CSV table of C-alpha atoms in Angstrom, one decimal:
chain,number,residue,atom,x,y,z
F,24,MET,CA,-0.1,20.4,-6.2
F,25,LYS,CA,1.1,20.0,-9.8
F,26,VAL,CA,-1.1,21.7,-12.4
F,27,SER,CA,-1.3,18.4,-14.3
F,28,ASN,CA,-2.9,16.7,-11.4
F,29,LEU,CA,-5.7,19.2,-11.0
F,30,LEU,CA,-7.7,18.8,-14.2
F,31,GLY,CA,-7.5,15.5,-16.2
F,32,LYS,CA,-8.5,14.3,-19.6
F,33,ALA,CA,-11.6,12.2,-19.9
F,34,LYS,CA,-14.2,11.6,-22.7
F,35,GLY,CA,-17.1,9.2,-23.4
F,36,SER,CA,-20.7,9.4,-24.5
F,37,ALA,CA,-24.3,8.1,-24.0
F,38,LEU,CA,-23.9,6.5,-27.5
F,39,LEU,CA,-21.2,4.4,-26.0
F,40,LEU,CA,-23.5,3.2,-23.2
F,41,LEU,CA,-26.2,2.2,-25.7
F,42,GLY,CA,-23.7,0.5,-28.0
F,43,THR,CA,-22.2,-1.6,-25.2
F,44,ALA,CA,-25.6,-2.5,-23.8
F,45,SER,CA,-26.6,-3.9,-27.3
F,46,VAL,CA,-23.5,-6.1,-27.3
F,47,VAL,CA,-24.3,-7.5,-23.9
F,48,VAL,CA,-28.0,-8.2,-24.8
F,49,SER,CA,-26.7,-10.4,-27.7
F,50,MET,CA,-24.5,-12.4,-25.3
F,51,ASP,CA,-25.2,-15.1,-22.8
F,52,ALA,CA,-26.6,-13.3,-19.7
F,53,ASN,CA,-25.0,-16.0,-17.5
F,54,ALA,CA,-21.4,-15.3,-18.9
F,55,ILE,CA,-19.2,-14.4,-15.9
F,56,PRO,CA,-15.5,-13.7,-15.5
F,57,VAL,CA,-12.5,-15.8,-14.4
F,58,PHE,CA,-13.2,-16.5,-10.8
F,59,ALA,CA,-16.9,-17.0,-11.2
F,60,ARG,CA,-16.3,-19.6,-14.0
F,61,GLN,CA,-13.8,-21.4,-11.7
F,62,THR,CA,-16.2,-21.6,-8.7
F,63,GLY,CA,-19.6,-21.7,-10.5
F,64,PHE,CA,-20.8,-18.9,-8.2
F,65,LYS,CA,-22.9,-15.9,-9.4
F,66,CYS,CA,-21.5,-12.5,-8.9
F,67,VAL,CA,-23.7,-11.8,-5.9
F,68,ALA,CA,-22.2,-14.7,-4.0
F,69,CYS,CA,-18.8,-13.0,-3.8
F,70,HIS,CA,-19.7,-9.3,-4.4
F,71,VAL,CA,-22.1,-7.2,-2.4
F,72,GLY,CA,-25.2,-6.9,-4.6
F,73,GLY,CA,-23.0,-8.1,-7.5
F,74,MET,CA,-21.2,-4.8,-7.4
F,75,PHE,CA,-17.5,-5.5,-7.9
F,76,PRO,CA,-15.1,-5.0,-6.2
F,77,GLN,CA,-16.9,-5.1,-2.8
F,78,LEU,CA,-16.4,-8.5,-1.3
F,79,THR,CA,-18.9,-10.5,0.7
F,80,SER,CA,-17.8,-13.0,3.4
F,81,LEU,CA,-17.5,-15.7,0.7
F,82,GLY,CA,-15.5,-13.4,-1.5
F,83,ARG,CA,-13.1,-12.6,1.3
F,84,MET,CA,-12.6,-16.3,2.0
F,85,PHE,CA,-12.0,-17.0,-1.7
F,86,LYS,CA,-9.2,-14.4,-1.8
F,87,LEU,CA,-7.7,-15.4,1.6
F,88,THR,CA,-7.5,-19.1,0.5
F,89,GLY,CA,-5.4,-18.0,-2.4
F,90,TYR,CA,-8.0,-17.8,-5.2
F,91,THR,CA,-8.2,-21.7,-5.1
F,92,MET,CA,-11.9,-22.4,-4.5
F,93,GLY,CA,-13.5,-24.4,-7.3
F,94,ASN,CA,-11.9,-26.4,-10.1
F,95,ARG,CA,-8.8,-25.5,-12.1
F,96,PRO,CA,-9.7,-25.2,-15.8
F,97,ASN,CA,-8.3,-27.9,-18.0
F,98,LEU,CA,-6.8,-26.1,-21.0
F,99,ASP,CA,-6.5,-29.2,-23.1
F,100,GLY,CA,-9.2,-29.7,-25.6
F,101,LEU,CA,-11.3,-26.6,-24.7
F,102,GLU,CA,-14.7,-26.6,-26.4
F,103,VAL,CA,-15.3,-23.1,-27.8
F,104,GLN,CA,-18.9,-22.9,-26.9
F,105,ASN,CA,-18.8,-24.7,-23.5
F,106,ASP,CA,-15.4,-23.9,-21.9
F,107,TYR,CA,-13.5,-20.8,-21.2
F,108,PRO,CA,-9.7,-20.2,-20.6
F,109,PRO,CA,-8.9,-18.4,-17.3
F,110,VAL,CA,-9.0,-14.9,-18.8
F,111,ALA,CA,-11.5,-12.0,-18.7
F,112,ILE,CA,-11.7,-8.4,-20.1
F,113,MET,CA,-13.0,-5.2,-18.7
F,114,VAL,CA,-13.9,-2.1,-20.6
F,115,GLN,CA,-14.6,1.4,-19.1
F,116,GLY,CA,-15.9,4.5,-20.9
F,117,ALA,CA,-17.3,7.8,-19.8
F,118,LYS,CA,-18.5,11.3,-20.6
F,119,GLN,CA,-17.1,13.8,-18.2
F,120,TYR,CA,-18.4,17.2,-17.4
F,121,TYR,CA,-16.4,20.1,-15.8
F,122,ASN,CA,-17.9,23.0,-13.8
F,123,ASN,CA,-15.3,25.7,-14.2
F,124,THR,CA,-15.8,26.6,-17.9
F,125,SER,CA,-18.3,25.8,-20.6
F,126,HIS,CA,-17.7,22.3,-22.0
F,127,GLY,CA,-14.9,21.9,-19.5
F,128,ASN,CA,-12.5,23.3,-22.1
F,129,ASN,CA,-10.1,25.0,-19.7
F,130,GLY,CA,-6.6,24.3,-21.1
F,131,ASN,CA,-5.8,21.1,-19.3
F,132,ALA,CA,-9.4,19.7,-19.4
F,133,PRO,CA,-10.6,19.0,-23.0
F,134,ALA,CA,-14.2,19.2,-24.0
F,135,SER,CA,-15.8,15.9,-23.3
F,136,SER,CA,-16.7,13.6,-26.3
F,137,ALA,CA,-17.3,10.0,-27.2
F,138,ASP,CA,-14.5,7.7,-26.2
F,139,LEU,CA,-13.5,4.5,-24.4
F,140,GLN,CA,-11.0,5.1,-21.7
F,141,VAL,CA,-9.6,1.9,-20.1
F,142,VAL,CA,-9.3,-1.7,-21.2
F,143,SER,CA,-8.1,-4.3,-18.7
F,144,LEU,CA,-7.3,-8.0,-19.3
F,145,PHE,CA,-7.4,-10.4,-16.4
F,146,ALA,CA,-6.0,-13.9,-15.9
F,147,GLY,CA,-5.5,-16.1,-12.9
F,148,GLY,CA,-7.3,-18.4,-10.5
F,149,LYS,CA,-6.4,-21.8,-9.1
F,150,ILE,CA,-2.9,-23.1,-10.1
F,151,THR,CA,-2.6,-25.8,-7.4
F,152,ASP,CA,-4.7,-26.7,-4.4
F,153,ASN,CA,-2.8,-24.1,-2.3
F,154,PHE,CA,-1.5,-21.7,-4.9
F,155,GLY,CA,-3.3,-19.1,-7.1
F,156,ALA,CA,-3.0,-15.8,-8.8
F,157,PHE,CA,-4.7,-12.6,-9.8
F,158,MET,CA,-3.1,-10.8,-12.8
F,159,GLN,CA,-4.2,-7.6,-14.5
F,160,TRP,CA,-2.9,-5.7,-17.5
F,161,THR,CA,-4.4,-2.3,-18.3
F,162,GLY,CA,-4.3,0.1,-21.2
F,163,GLN,CA,-5.4,3.7,-20.6
F,164,LYS,CA,-6.0,6.2,-23.4
F,165,TYR,CA,-5.5,9.2,-21.1
F,166,SER,CA,-2.9,8.5,-18.5
F,167,ASN,CA,-0.1,10.9,-19.4
F,168,ASN,CA,0.0,14.2,-17.4
F,169,LEU,CA,1.8,16.2,-20.2
F,170,GLN,CA,-0.5,19.0,-21.3
F,171,SER,CA,1.4,20.3,-24.3
F,172,GLY,CA,3.7,19.1,-27.0
F,173,SER,CA,3.6,16.0,-29.3
F,174,GLN,CA,3.1,13.6,-26.3
F,175,ALA,CA,0.3,15.5,-24.7
F,176,GLY,CA,-2.4,13.1,-23.4
F,177,TYR,CA,-0.6,10.1,-24.7
F,178,GLY,CA,-1.8,6.9,-23.1
F,179,SER,CA,-0.1,3.9,-21.6
F,180,ALA,CA,-0.3,0.1,-21.3
F,181,ALA,CA,1.3,-1.8,-18.5
F,182,ILE,CA,0.9,-4.5,-15.9
F,183,ASP,CA,-1.7,-3.5,-13.2
F,184,ASN,CA,-2.8,-5.2,-10.0
F,185,THR,CA,-1.0,-8.5,-9.8
F,186,GLU,CA,-0.7,-10.9,-7.0
F,187,PHE,CA,0.4,-14.5,-6.3
F,188,ARG,CA,-0.8,-16.2,-3.2
F,189,TYR,CA,-0.1,-19.4,-1.3
F,190,ALA,CA,-2.6,-20.4,1.4
F,191,ASP,CA,-3.3,-23.4,3.7
F,192,ARG,CA,-6.6,-23.8,5.6
F,193,THR,CA,-6.9,-26.1,8.5
F,194,VAL,CA,-10.4,-26.8,9.9
F,195,THR,CA,-11.1,-28.8,13.0
F,196,PRO,CA,-14.2,-29.0,15.3
F,197,ASN,CA,-12.7,-26.3,17.5
F,198,SER,CA,-10.7,-24.2,15.1
F,199,ASP,CA,-10.5,-22.6,11.6
F,200,LEU,CA,-7.1,-21.3,10.6
F,201,ILE,CA,-5.8,-19.8,7.4
F,202,LEU,CA,-2.1,-19.2,6.9
F,203,GLY,CA,-1.0,-17.5,3.8
F,204,ALA,CA,1.8,-15.7,1.9
F,205,TYR,CA,1.8,-13.4,-1.1
F,206,ILE,CA,3.8,-11.4,-3.6
F,207,ASN,CA,2.1,-8.4,-5.2
F,208,ASN,CA,2.9,-5.1,-6.8
F,209,ARG,CA,0.7,-2.8,-4.8
F,210,ALA,CA,0.6,-2.0,-1.1
F,211,MET,CA,-2.8,-2.8,0.3
F,212,MET,CA,-3.8,-5.0,-2.7
F,213,SER,CA,-4.2,-7.7,-0.1
F,214,ASP,CA,-7.1,-5.8,1.5
F,215,VAL,CA,-10.3,-8.0,1.7
F,216,TRP,CA,-12.5,-5.4,3.4
F,217,ASN,CA,-12.5,-2.8,0.6
F,218,ASN,CA,-11.1,-0.1,2.7
F,219,PHE,CA,-8.0,0.8,0.6
F,220,GLY,CA,-6.8,1.8,-2.8
F,221,ALA,CA,-8.2,0.0,-5.9
F,222,TRP,CA,-10.6,-2.0,-3.7
F,223,GLU,CA,-12.5,0.9,-2.3
F,224,SER,CA,-16.2,0.6,-3.0
F,225,GLY,CA,-16.0,3.5,-5.4
F,226,TRP,CA,-14.7,1.2,-8.1
F,227,ILE,CA,-14.4,3.8,-10.8
F,228,ASN,CA,-12.7,7.2,-10.7
F,229,TYR,CA,-12.3,10.2,-13.0
F,230,PHE,CA,-9.9,9.2,-15.7
F,231,ASN,CA,-6.5,10.8,-15.5
F,232,ALA,CA,-7.4,12.8,-12.3
F,233,GLY,CA,-10.3,14.5,-14.1
F,234,ASN,CA,-11.3,16.5,-11.1
F,235,ALA,CA,-9.1,18.3,-8.6
F,236,GLN,CA,-7.3,15.6,-6.6
F,237,SER,CA,-6.9,16.3,-2.9
F,238,PRO,CA,-3.6,15.8,-1.1
F,239,THR,CA,-3.0,12.2,0.0
F,240,THR,CA,-0.8,10.2,2.2
F,241,TYR,CA,2.1,8.3,0.7
F,242,MET,CA,0.5,5.0,1.8
F,243,MET,CA,-2.9,5.8,0.1
F,244,GLY,CA,-1.2,7.5,-2.9
F,245,GLU,CA,2.1,6.5,-4.4
F,246,SER,CA,2.6,3.2,-2.6
F,247,SER,CA,-0.5,1.8,-4.3
F,248,GLN,CA,0.6,2.7,-7.8
F,249,HIS,CA,2.5,-0.5,-8.9
F,250,ALA,CA,5.9,1.1,-8.3
F,251,ALA,CA,7.0,-1.4,-5.7
F,252,VAL,CA,6.9,-5.1,-5.1
F,253,GLY,CA,6.0,-6.6,-1.7
F,254,ALA,CA,6.1,-10.0,0.0
F,255,GLY,CA,3.9,-10.7,3.0
F,256,GLY,CA,2.3,-13.2,5.2
F,257,TYR,CA,-1.0,-13.4,7.0
F,258,PHE,CA,-3.3,-15.4,9.2
F,259,PHE,CA,-7.1,-15.5,9.7
F,260,LYS,CA,-8.2,-17.3,12.8
F,261,ASP,CA,-11.8,-18.5,13.3
F,262,LYS,CA,-13.1,-15.9,10.8
F,263,THR,CA,-12.4,-13.4,13.6
F,264,TRP,CA,-8.8,-12.4,14.0
F,265,TYR,CA,-6.7,-11.2,11.1
F,266,GLY,CA,-3.0,-10.3,11.0
F,267,GLU,CA,-0.7,-9.3,8.2
F,268,LEU,CA,2.9,-8.2,7.8
F,269,ALA,CA,4.6,-7.3,4.5
F,270,VAL,CA,7.7,-5.5,3.2
F,271,TYR,CA,7.7,-3.4,0.0
F,272,LYS,CA,10.7,-2.2,-2.2
F,273,SER,CA,11.1,-0.8,-5.7
F,274,PRO,CA,13.2,-3.3,-7.6
F,275,THR,CA,15.6,-1.9,-10.2
F,276,HIS,CA,16.5,-5.1,-11.9
F,277,GLY,CA,15.7,-8.8,-11.8
F,278,PRO,CA,12.5,-10.7,-12.5
F,279,PHE,CA,10.4,-8.8,-10.0
F,280,SER,CA,11.2,-5.4,-11.7
F,281,MET,CA,8.7,-6.3,-14.5
F,282,LEU,CA,5.9,-6.1,-11.9
F,283,THR,CA,6.6,-2.3,-11.5
F,284,ALA,CA,5.7,-1.7,-15.1
F,285,GLY,CA,8.7,0.5,-15.7
F,286,THR,CA,7.8,3.0,-13.0
F,287,THR,CA,11.2,3.0,-11.3
F,288,ALA,CA,14.6,4.2,-12.6
F,289,THR,CA,18.1,4.8,-11.3
F,290,ALA,CA,19.8,6.7,-14.1
F,291,PHE,CA,20.7,10.3,-13.7
F,292,GLY,CA,17.8,12.5,-14.9
F,293,ALA,CA,15.3,9.8,-14.5
F,294,ASN,CA,11.9,10.7,-13.1
F,295,PRO,CA,10.4,7.6,-11.6
F,296,GLN,CA,7.0,7.6,-10.0
F,297,THR,CA,8.7,6.5,-6.8
F,298,SER,CA,12.1,5.6,-5.4
F,299,LEU,CA,11.1,3.2,-2.6
F,300,LEU,CA,14.6,1.6,-2.7
F,301,ALA,CA,14.8,0.9,1.1
F,302,PRO,CA,12.6,-1.9,2.4
F,303,SER,CA,9.4,-0.4,3.7
F,304,PRO,CA,7.1,-2.4,6.1
F,305,TYR,CA,3.3,-2.6,6.0
F,306,PHE,CA,1.0,-4.1,8.5
F,307,ARG,CA,-2.7,-4.8,9.0
F,308,PHE,CA,-4.6,-6.2,12.0
F,309,ALA,CA,-8.4,-6.6,12.2
F,310,TYR,CA,-11.3,-8.0,14.2
F,311,ASN,CA,-14.1,-9.6,12.1
F,312,LYS,CA,-17.6,-10.6,13.3
F,313,GLU,CA,-20.2,-12.3,11.2
F,314,TRP,CA,-23.8,-13.1,12.3
F,315,GLY,CA,-26.8,-13.9,10.1
F,316,ALA,CA,-26.8,-11.5,7.1
F,317,ASN,CA,-24.5,-9.1,8.9
F,318,SER,CA,-20.7,-8.7,9.1
F,319,PHE,CA,-18.5,-6.1,10.8
F,320,GLU,CA,-14.8,-5.4,10.7
F,321,ALA,CA,-12.6,-3.0,12.7
F,322,GLY,CA,-8.9,-2.7,12.1
F,323,LEU,CA,-5.5,-1.0,12.4
F,324,HIS,CA,-3.3,-0.3,9.4
F,325,GLY,CA,0.1,1.3,8.8
F,326,MET,CA,3.2,1.6,6.7
F,327,MET,CA,6.6,3.1,7.1
F,328,SER,CA,7.9,4.3,3.7
F,329,TYR,CA,11.5,5.2,3.0
F,330,VAL,CA,11.7,7.3,-0.1
F,331,TYR,CA,14.6,8.7,-2.1
F,332,GLY,CA,14.1,12.1,-3.8
F,333,THR,CA,13.8,12.6,-7.5
F,334,PRO,CA,15.9,12.5,-9.7
F,335,LEU,CA,18.0,9.6,-8.4
F,336,GLY,CA,21.4,8.9,-9.9
F,337,THR,CA,25.0,10.2,-10.4
F,338,PRO,CA,25.6,13.9,-10.0
F,339,THR,CA,27.4,16.0,-12.5
F,340,ALA,CA,29.2,19.3,-11.9
F,341,GLY,CA,26.8,21.8,-10.5
F,342,THR,CA,23.8,19.4,-10.4
F,343,LEU,CA,22.2,17.9,-7.4
F,344,THR,CA,20.6,14.5,-7.3
F,345,SER,CA,19.2,12.1,-4.7
F,346,GLN,CA,21.8,9.4,-3.9
F,347,PRO,CA,21.4,5.8,-2.7
F,348,GLY,CA,22.8,5.8,0.8
F,349,GLY,CA,22.1,9.5,1.1
F,350,PRO,CA,19.2,11.3,2.9
F,351,VAL,CA,15.9,9.5,2.7
F,352,SER,CA,12.4,11.0,3.3
F,353,THR,CA,10.2,9.0,5.6
F,354,TYR,CA,6.4,8.7,5.6
F,355,HIS,CA,5.0,7.1,8.7
F,356,ASP,CA,1.4,6.2,8.2
F,357,MET,CA,-1.0,4.7,10.8
F,358,GLY,CA,-4.7,4.6,11.0
F,359,LEU,CA,-8.0,2.9,11.8
F,360,ASP,CA,-10.5,1.3,9.5
F,361,ALA,CA,-14.0,-0.3,9.7
F,362,GLN,CA,-16.6,-2.0,7.5
F,363,TYR,CA,-20.2,-3.0,8.0
F,364,GLN,CA,-22.3,-5.2,5.6
F,365,TYR,CA,-25.8,-6.5,5.3
F,366,VAL,CA,-26.3,-9.0,2.6
F,367,LEU,CA,-29.7,-10.6,2.1
F,368,ASP,CA,-31.5,-10.5,-1.2
F,369,PRO,CA,-33.1,-8.2,-2.3
F,370,HIS,CA,-31.3,-5.7,0.0
F,371,TYR,CA,-27.6,-5.2,0.1
F,372,PHE,CA,-25.8,-2.6,2.1
F,373,ALA,CA,-22.2,-1.8,2.9
F,374,ALA,CA,-20.4,1.1,4.7
F,375,HIS,CA,-16.7,1.8,5.2
F,376,ALA,CA,-14.7,4.3,7.2
F,377,ARG,CA,-11.0,5.0,7.3
F,378,VAL,CA,-8.8,7.6,9.1
F,379,THR,CA,-5.0,7.6,8.3
F,380,ARG,CA,-2.5,9.9,10.0
F,381,GLU,CA,0.9,10.6,8.3
F,382,LEU,CA,4.0,12.1,9.7
F,383,MET,CA,6.5,13.3,7.0
F,384,ASN,CA,10.2,13.8,7.4
F,385,ASN,CA,11.1,15.8,4.2
F,386,ALA,CA,14.8,15.1,3.7
F,387,TYR,CA,15.2,17.4,0.7
F,388,ALA,CA,13.1,20.3,2.0
F,389,ASN,CA,14.1,23.6,0.3
F,390,THR,CA,16.6,21.8,-2.0
F,391,PRO,CA,16.3,23.1,-5.5
F,392,GLY,CA,16.2,20.5,-8.2
F,393,ILE,CA,15.2,17.6,-6.0
F,394,THR,CA,11.5,16.8,-5.5
F,395,ASN,CA,9.3,14.3,-3.6
F,396,TRP,CA,7.2,11.5,-5.0
F,397,GLN,CA,4.7,14.1,-6.3
F,398,GLY,CA,7.3,16.1,-8.1
F,399,LEU,CA,7.1,18.9,-5.4
F,400,THR,CA,9.7,20.4,-3.1
F,401,ALA,CA,8.6,20.7,0.5
F,402,THR,CA,9.2,24.0,2.4
F,403,ASN,CA,9.1,22.4,5.9
F,404,ALA,CA,11.5,19.7,7.2
F,405,THR,CA,8.5,17.9,8.8
F,406,ASP,CA,4.8,17.9,8.0
F,407,ASN,CA,1.7,16.0,8.9
F,408,LEU,CA,-1.4,14.9,7.1
F,409,THR,CA,-4.7,13.3,8.2
F,410,GLU,CA,-6.9,11.6,5.6
F,411,THR,CA,-10.5,10.6,6.3
F,412,TYR,CA,-12.8,8.6,4.0
F,413,VAL,CA,-16.3,7.4,4.6
F,414,ASP,CA,-18.8,5.7,2.2
F,415,ALA,CA,-22.2,3.9,2.2
F,416,THR,CA,-23.7,1.9,-0.6
F,417,TYR,CA,-27.2,0.4,-1.0
F,418,VAL,CA,-28.2,-2.0,-3.8
F,419,TYR,CA,-31.6,-3.4,-4.5
F,420,GLU,CA,-32.2,-6.7,-6.3
F,421,ALA,CA,-28.6,-6.7,-7.4
F,422,LYS,CA,-29.6,-4.2,-10.1
F,423,TYR,CA,-30.2,-0.7,-8.7
F,424,GLY,CA,-27.8,1.1,-6.5
F,425,ALA,CA,-26.7,4.3,-4.9
F,426,GLN,CA,-23.6,5.4,-3.1
F,427,LEU,CA,-22.4,8.4,-1.1
F,428,SER,CA,-18.8,9.0,-0.2
F,429,TYR,CA,-17.1,11.7,1.8
F,430,ALA,CA,-13.4,12.6,1.7
F,431,LYS,CA,-11.5,15.0,4.0
F,432,VAL,CA,-7.9,16.0,4.4
F,433,THR,CA,-6.3,18.2,7.1
F,434,GLY,CA,-2.7,18.9,8.0
F,435,SER,CA,0.2,21.3,8.4
F,436,ASN,CA,0.6,24.2,6.0
F,437,ASP,CA,3.4,23.8,3.5
F,438,PRO,CA,3.5,26.2,0.5
F,439,GLY,CA,5.9,24.0,-1.4
F,440,LEU,CA,3.5,21.0,-1.3
F,441,TYR,CA,0.1,22.8,-1.5
F,442,GLY,CA,0.5,25.8,-3.7
F,443,MET,CA,-3.1,26.8,-4.5
F,444,THR,CA,-3.1,29.3,-1.6
F,445,THR,CA,-0.2,31.4,-0.3
F,446,ALA,CA,-0.7,29.8,3.1
F,447,GLY,CA,-0.1,26.3,1.6
F,448,SER,CA,-3.0,24.7,3.4
F,449,PRO,CA,-3.7,21.0,2.6
F,450,ASN,CA,-7.3,21.1,4.0
F,451,TRP,CA,-9.8,19.7,1.4
F,452,ALA,CA,-13.2,18.2,1.7
F,453,SER,CA,-15.5,16.7,-1.0
F,454,TRP,CA,-18.7,14.7,-1.4
F,455,THR,CA,-19.5,12.2,-4.2
F,456,PRO,CA,-23.0,10.8,-4.8
F,457,ASN,CA,-23.1,8.0,-7.3
F,458,ILE,CA,-26.1,6.2,-8.8
F,459,PHE,CA,-25.9,3.1,-11.0
F,460,TRP,CA,-27.9,0.4,-12.7
F,461,GLN,CA,-26.7,-3.1,-13.5
F,462,PRO,CA,-29.2,-4.7,-16.0
F,463,TYR,CA,-26.8,-7.7,-16.4
F,464,GLN,CA,-24.3,-9.0,-14.0
F,465,ASN,CA,-21.4,-7.9,-16.3
F,466,LEU,CA,-22.7,-4.5,-17.3
F,467,ARG,CA,-23.0,-1.4,-15.1
F,468,ILE,CA,-24.1,2.1,-16.1
F,469,GLY,CA,-23.9,5.1,-13.7
F,470,TYR,CA,-23.6,8.7,-13.0
F,471,MET,CA,-21.4,10.3,-10.3
F,472,TYR,CA,-20.9,13.9,-9.2
F,473,THR,CA,-18.1,15.3,-7.0
F,474,PHE,CA,-18.5,18.7,-5.3
F,475,TYR,CA,-16.0,20.4,-3.1
F,476,THR,CA,-16.9,22.2,0.1
F,477,GLN,CA,-13.3,23.0,0.9
F,478,MET,CA,-10.0,23.2,-1.1
F,479,GLY,CA,-6.7,24.6,0.0
F,480,GLY,CA,-8.3,25.7,3.3
F,481,VAL,CA,-10.8,27.8,1.3
F,482,ASN,CA,-14.5,27.2,1.8
F,483,SER,CA,-16.0,29.8,-0.6
F,484,GLY,CA,-15.1,32.8,-2.6
F,485,SER,CA,-12.3,33.0,-5.1
F,486,GLY,CA,-9.3,32.5,-2.9
F,487,LEU,CA,-7.7,29.7,-5.0
F,488,SER,CA,-5.0,30.5,-7.5
F,489,PHE,CA,-4.6,28.2,-10.5
F,490,GLY,CA,-3.1,28.9,-13.9
F,491,GLY,CA,-3.0,32.6,-13.3
F,492,ALA,CA,-6.7,32.8,-12.4
F,493,ASN,CA,-8.7,32.7,-9.2
F,494,PHE,CA,-11.3,30.1,-8.4
F,495,SER,CA,-13.6,28.9,-5.7
F,496,PRO,CA,-13.7,25.2,-4.5
F,497,ALA,CA,-17.0,24.8,-6.4
F,498,SER,CA,-15.2,25.8,-9.6
F,499,PHE,CA,-13.6,22.3,-9.7
F,500,ASN,CA,-16.9,20.3,-9.3
F,501,THR,CA,-16.9,17.4,-11.8
F,502,SER,CA,-19.4,14.8,-12.9
F,503,MET,CA,-19.3,11.8,-15.1
F,504,LEU,CA,-21.7,9.4,-17.0
F,505,TYR,CA,-19.9,6.1,-17.1
F,506,VAL,CA,-20.2,2.5,-18.2
F,507,GLY,CA,-18.3,-0.6,-17.1
F,508,PHE,CA,-18.4,-3.9,-18.8
F,509,ILE,CA,-16.6,-7.1,-17.7
F,510,TYR,CA,-16.7,-10.5,-19.4
């Protein structure tokens, strides 16, 4: 793993929490973001216990019908106090704590202090009766992985999760059918069961890695980082059977390239986050059952990713590059996923499980100067990785909640990809308990702690090598006091 991915940069403070809370108290407690204003629904109608981003059955239907439920805002003659344009803002801040040294001051991880971390702007909703959008722009103060020099820790601002949907719903006495299509900039953004990516129930993560990040499959990692644009279609039959097919590709020019936020490049020496320049298919099939306050989903997911090495461009004398039309690494991901929900005030419960198996064909294994999507050069021509994720969340009265998540990775040894041990084991395991309080529907305060039971195949002792020193898995334990505010 790259050193820059192991320990991130994150700051924040309890004063920030109090300051934000005082702002919310002075505002209308019924103020809610874009989609809620459009539909007139409270947060708990579409989100489990009001805890975004977990969707209830109604929330799933809202997304599957193209964000078109409710009335389209009339932007002519808005009254400042009574009407709102279709925009919203989200602010996140935190105070992060590191276990491996006092104050977390270990080179790459600065001492924690008061700071806001992320600001997101949202727009979208109903455009026509069948067409709608979800658009997000995000500024991050600590998103750069550079750890030294004038640009160390420099932030970024770019387009984030963005999707345009067309949907048509036909309801008869014997049938309920939704047919839809979408264009978005993140594989699995279409997920309505909160099993993948940004929509996992753990809505907030350690800023700029923050803690030690485990190995991940291409599907769950790079493909979900706004570096490609996809077009797909789906159906949802009788609220029971769901099917979806899409194709993703990294555009290098044209109107869709703006959706990749500048994360792709083709010039020599460029270092794009990804080079998904060959069309890569994604699929999702699921069975859904709803009865009373309960719902259950079980599904199959997968993606075949065709990825060029980095850098991509024109070779010069004595220099190797990855070439369009040349060798392509493939990442074949397939897995199972499931969700269960119980939604009946004052009790709200949700659980998710996912297992994804990846087979890697490393086209540039042992080729100096050319790396994979993580900036690493594989030792083996082929590798495999299995990623497991499980979580459970309970919310009481849409105010008080707790969550426990478990993540595990196993796979083949490759010292080029997993360099914290000489054996190159990818085997990691971690637990993350999270408690939170939501005094208002647009304010959440919480505390989360991640502890590692395995890292690099090491369960205990000091068998991990990092930065010239030896560590145990527990050395990378990380916790965070956080606040999230959306309006």
